[in-house]
Tab-separated table of C-alpha atoms and ligand atoms in Angstrom:
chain	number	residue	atom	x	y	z
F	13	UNK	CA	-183.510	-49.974	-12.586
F	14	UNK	CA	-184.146	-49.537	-8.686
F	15	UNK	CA	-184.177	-45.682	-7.005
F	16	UNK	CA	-181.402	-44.656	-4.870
F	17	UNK	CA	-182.199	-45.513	-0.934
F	18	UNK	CA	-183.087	-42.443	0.477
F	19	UNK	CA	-181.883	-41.310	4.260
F	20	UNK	CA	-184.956	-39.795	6.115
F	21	UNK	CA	-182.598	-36.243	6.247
F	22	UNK	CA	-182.142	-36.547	2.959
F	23	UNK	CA	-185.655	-36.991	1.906
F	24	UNK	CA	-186.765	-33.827	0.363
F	25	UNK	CA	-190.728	-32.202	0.258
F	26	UNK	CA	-192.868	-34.240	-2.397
F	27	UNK	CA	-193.979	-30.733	-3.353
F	28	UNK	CA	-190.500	-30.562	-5.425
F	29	UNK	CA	-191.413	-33.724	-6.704
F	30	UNK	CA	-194.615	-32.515	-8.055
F	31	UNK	CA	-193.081	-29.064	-9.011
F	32	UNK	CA	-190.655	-31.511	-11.403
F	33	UNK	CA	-194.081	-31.976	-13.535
F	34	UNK	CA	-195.550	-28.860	-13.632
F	35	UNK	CA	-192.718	-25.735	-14.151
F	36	UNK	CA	-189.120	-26.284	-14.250
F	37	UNK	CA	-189.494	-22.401	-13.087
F	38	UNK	CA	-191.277	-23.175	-9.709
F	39	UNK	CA	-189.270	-26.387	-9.454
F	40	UNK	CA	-186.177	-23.905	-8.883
F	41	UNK	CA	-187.964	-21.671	-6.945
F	42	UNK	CA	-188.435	-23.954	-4.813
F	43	UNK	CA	-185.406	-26.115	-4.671
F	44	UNK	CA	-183.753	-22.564	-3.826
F	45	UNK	CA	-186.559	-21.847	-0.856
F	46	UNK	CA	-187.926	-19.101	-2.433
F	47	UNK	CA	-191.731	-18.847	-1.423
F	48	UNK	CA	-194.455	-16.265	-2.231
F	49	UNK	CA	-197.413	-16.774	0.496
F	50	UNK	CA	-199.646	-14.638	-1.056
F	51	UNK	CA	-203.685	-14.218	-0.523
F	52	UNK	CA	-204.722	-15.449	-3.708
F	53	UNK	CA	-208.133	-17.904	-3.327
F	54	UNK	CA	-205.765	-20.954	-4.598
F	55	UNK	CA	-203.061	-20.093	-1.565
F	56	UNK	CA	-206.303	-19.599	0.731
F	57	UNK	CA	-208.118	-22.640	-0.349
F	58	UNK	CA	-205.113	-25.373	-0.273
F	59	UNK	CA	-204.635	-23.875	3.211
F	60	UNK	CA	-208.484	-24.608	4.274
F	61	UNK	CA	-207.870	-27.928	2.699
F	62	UNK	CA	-205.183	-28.631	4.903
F	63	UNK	CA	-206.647	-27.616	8.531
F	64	UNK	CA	-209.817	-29.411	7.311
F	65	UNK	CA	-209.596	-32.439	5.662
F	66	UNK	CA	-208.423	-34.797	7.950
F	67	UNK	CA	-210.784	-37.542	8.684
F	68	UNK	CA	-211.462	-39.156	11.753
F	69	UNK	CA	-209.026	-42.292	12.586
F	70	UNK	CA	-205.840	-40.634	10.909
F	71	UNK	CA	-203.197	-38.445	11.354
F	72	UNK	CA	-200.986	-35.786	9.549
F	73	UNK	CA	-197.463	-37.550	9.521
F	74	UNK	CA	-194.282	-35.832	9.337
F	75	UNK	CA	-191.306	-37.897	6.950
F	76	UNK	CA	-188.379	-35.929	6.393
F	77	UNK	CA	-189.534	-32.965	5.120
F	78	UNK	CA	-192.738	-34.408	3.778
F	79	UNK	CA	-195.922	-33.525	5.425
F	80	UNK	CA	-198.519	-36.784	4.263
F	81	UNK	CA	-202.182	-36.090	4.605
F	82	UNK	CA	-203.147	-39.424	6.535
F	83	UNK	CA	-201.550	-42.524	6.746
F	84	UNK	CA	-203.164	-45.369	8.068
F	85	UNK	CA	-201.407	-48.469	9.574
F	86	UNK	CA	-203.164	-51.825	8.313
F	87	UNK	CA	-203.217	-54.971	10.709
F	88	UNK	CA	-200.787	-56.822	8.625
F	89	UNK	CA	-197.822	-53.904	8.957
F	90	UNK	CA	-198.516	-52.215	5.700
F	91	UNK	CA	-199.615	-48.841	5.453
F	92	UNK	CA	-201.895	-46.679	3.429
F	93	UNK	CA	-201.159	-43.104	2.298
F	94	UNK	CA	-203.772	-40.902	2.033
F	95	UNK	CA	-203.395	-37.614	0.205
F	96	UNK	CA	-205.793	-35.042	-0.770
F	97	UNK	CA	-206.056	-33.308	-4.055
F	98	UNK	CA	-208.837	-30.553	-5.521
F	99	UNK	CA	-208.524	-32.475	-9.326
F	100	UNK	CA	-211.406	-33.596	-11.715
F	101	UNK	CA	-211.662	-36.912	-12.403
F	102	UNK	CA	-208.127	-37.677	-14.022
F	103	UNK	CA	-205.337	-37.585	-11.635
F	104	UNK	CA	-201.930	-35.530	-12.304
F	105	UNK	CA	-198.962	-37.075	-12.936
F	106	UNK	CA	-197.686	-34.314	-10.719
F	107	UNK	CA	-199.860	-35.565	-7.940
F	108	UNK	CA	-199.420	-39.517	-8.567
F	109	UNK	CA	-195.480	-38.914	-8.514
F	110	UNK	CA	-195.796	-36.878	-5.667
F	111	UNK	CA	-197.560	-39.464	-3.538
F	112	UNK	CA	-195.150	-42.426	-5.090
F	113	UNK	CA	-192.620	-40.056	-3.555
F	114	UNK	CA	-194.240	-40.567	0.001
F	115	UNK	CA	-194.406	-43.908	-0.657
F	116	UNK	CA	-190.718	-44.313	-1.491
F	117	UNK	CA	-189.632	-42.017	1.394
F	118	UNK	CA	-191.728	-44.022	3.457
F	119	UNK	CA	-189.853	-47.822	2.168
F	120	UNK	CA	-186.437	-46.525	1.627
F	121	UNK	CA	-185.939	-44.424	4.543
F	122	UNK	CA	-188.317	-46.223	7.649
F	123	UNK	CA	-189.400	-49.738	5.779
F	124	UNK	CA	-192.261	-49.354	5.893
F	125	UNK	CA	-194.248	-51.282	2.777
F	126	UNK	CA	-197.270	-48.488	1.756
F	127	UNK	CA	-199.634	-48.273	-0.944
F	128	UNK	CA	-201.150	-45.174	-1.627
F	129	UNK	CA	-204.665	-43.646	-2.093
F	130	UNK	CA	-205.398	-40.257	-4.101
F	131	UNK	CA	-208.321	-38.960	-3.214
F	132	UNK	CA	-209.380	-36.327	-6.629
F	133	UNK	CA	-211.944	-33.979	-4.169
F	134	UNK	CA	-213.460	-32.532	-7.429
F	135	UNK	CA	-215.064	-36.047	-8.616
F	136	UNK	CA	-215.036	-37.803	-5.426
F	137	UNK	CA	-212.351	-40.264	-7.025
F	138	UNK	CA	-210.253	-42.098	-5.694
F	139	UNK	CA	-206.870	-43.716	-7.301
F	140	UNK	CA	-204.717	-46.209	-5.651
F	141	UNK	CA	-201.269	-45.935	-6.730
F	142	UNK	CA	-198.320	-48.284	-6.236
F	143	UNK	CA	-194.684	-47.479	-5.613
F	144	UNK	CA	-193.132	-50.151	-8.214
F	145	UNK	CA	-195.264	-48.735	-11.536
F	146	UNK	CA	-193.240	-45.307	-10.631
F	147	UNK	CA	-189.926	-46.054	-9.765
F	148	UNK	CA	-188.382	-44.942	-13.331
F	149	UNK	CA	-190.354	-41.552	-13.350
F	150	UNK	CA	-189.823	-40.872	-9.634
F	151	UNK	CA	-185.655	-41.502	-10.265
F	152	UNK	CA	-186.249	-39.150	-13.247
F	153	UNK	CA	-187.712	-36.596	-10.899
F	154	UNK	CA	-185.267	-37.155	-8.241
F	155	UNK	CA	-182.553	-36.186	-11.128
F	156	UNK	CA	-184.037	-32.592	-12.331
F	157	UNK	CA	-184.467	-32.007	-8.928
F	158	UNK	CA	-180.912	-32.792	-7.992
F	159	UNK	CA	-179.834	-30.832	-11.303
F	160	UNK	CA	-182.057	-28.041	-10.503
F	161	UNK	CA	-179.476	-27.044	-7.107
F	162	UNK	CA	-176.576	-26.266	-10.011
F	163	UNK	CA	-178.463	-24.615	-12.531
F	164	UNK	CA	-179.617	-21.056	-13.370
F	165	UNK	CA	-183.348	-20.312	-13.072
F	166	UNK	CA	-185.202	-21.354	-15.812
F	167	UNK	CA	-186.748	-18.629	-18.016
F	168	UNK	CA	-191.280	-18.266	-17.650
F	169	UNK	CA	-192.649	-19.900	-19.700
F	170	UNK	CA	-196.496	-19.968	-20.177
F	171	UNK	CA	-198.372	-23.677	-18.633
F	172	UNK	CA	-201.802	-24.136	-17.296
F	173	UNK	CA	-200.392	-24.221	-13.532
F	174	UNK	CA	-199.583	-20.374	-13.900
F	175	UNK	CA	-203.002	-19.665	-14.007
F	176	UNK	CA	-205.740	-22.402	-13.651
F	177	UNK	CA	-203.234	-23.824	-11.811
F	178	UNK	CA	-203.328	-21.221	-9.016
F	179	UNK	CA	-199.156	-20.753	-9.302
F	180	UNK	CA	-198.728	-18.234	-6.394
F	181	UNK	CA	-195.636	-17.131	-8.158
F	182	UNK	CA	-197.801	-15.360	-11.386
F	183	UNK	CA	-197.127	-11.926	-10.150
F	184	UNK	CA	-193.073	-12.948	-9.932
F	185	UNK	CA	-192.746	-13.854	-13.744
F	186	UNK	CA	-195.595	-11.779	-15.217
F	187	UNK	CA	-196.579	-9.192	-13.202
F	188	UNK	CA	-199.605	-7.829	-13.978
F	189	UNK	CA	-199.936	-9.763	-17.426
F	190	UNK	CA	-200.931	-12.663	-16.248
J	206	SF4	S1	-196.311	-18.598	-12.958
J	206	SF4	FE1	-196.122	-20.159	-14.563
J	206	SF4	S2	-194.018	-19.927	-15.323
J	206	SF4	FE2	-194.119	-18.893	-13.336
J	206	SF4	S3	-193.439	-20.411	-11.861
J	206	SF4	FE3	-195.680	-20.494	-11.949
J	206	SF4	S4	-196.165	-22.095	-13.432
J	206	SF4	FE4	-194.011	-21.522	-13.726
């Protein structure tokens, strides 16, 4: 079954896309832009991350309303993603549907043919990840998000992302109990 072609306006952030695996909570949250910047040492670090960790030869690039790491173009026309995550050595399914996202944003809505590389900072691992072994999932994703604009906001319910996780939105659905 092939994903619906995406319009660049269209194209949401892949953060919703990861969101989709984690909470269905912060999903909403999110699909509703409803942010908590806090100063919590997960909100500072993925902040250092992101003024820091781009390498010489590559570029932050803007698609839609995705902001992707590095790309790099390759002589033949293809392209290489390049996003950055603080994991051990196992990669997230949040994180490896969020970069198949990119990669789909970056076929459907510019043509562009991209493979993509996700770098686990934690092990110094890296996982290359291909669009077609994530088409099914990513349509699934694309669907909760999509059903996620219509619904109510799911009830709290306890996961590893609230805390380990560094969820900025802990204090939102359990105050000081976290
Ligand atoms: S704190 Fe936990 S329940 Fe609340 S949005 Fe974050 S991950 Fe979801």
């Amino acid at each position: 079954m092939g994903v619906e072609r995406l319009r660049p306006e269209e194209i949401r952030g892949g953060t919703d896309v990861s969101y989709s695996q984690i909470c269905d909570r912060r999903l909403w949250l999110s699909v509703h832009n409803i942010y908590i910047t806090d100063g919590t040492e997960f909100v500072m670090e993925g902040k250092y991350l992101a003024e820091n960790r781009e390498h010489p030869g590559f570029s932050r690039v803007k698609v839609g309303s995705n902001v992707i790491d590095n790309l790099e173009i390759l002589p033949d026309g293809t392209a290489l993603v390049h996003e950055y995550k603080r994991g051990g050595r196992k990669a997230l399914k949040a994180d490896v549907l969020q970069l198949a996202h990119y990669l789909n944003c970056l076929l459907s809505g510019y043509g562009v043919e991209a493979r993509g590389i996700l770098h686990l900072t934690g092990s110094r691992k890296v996982v290359e990840i291909a669009l077609p072994e994530h088409l099914q999932e990513l349509q699934e994703a694309y669907r909760k998000i999509e059903s996620m604009t219509v619904s109510e906001i799911p009830q709290a319910k306890r996961n590893w992302f609230c805390r380990r996780g560094g969820c900025s939105y802990v204090e939102f659905c359990w105050g000081g109990g976290r």
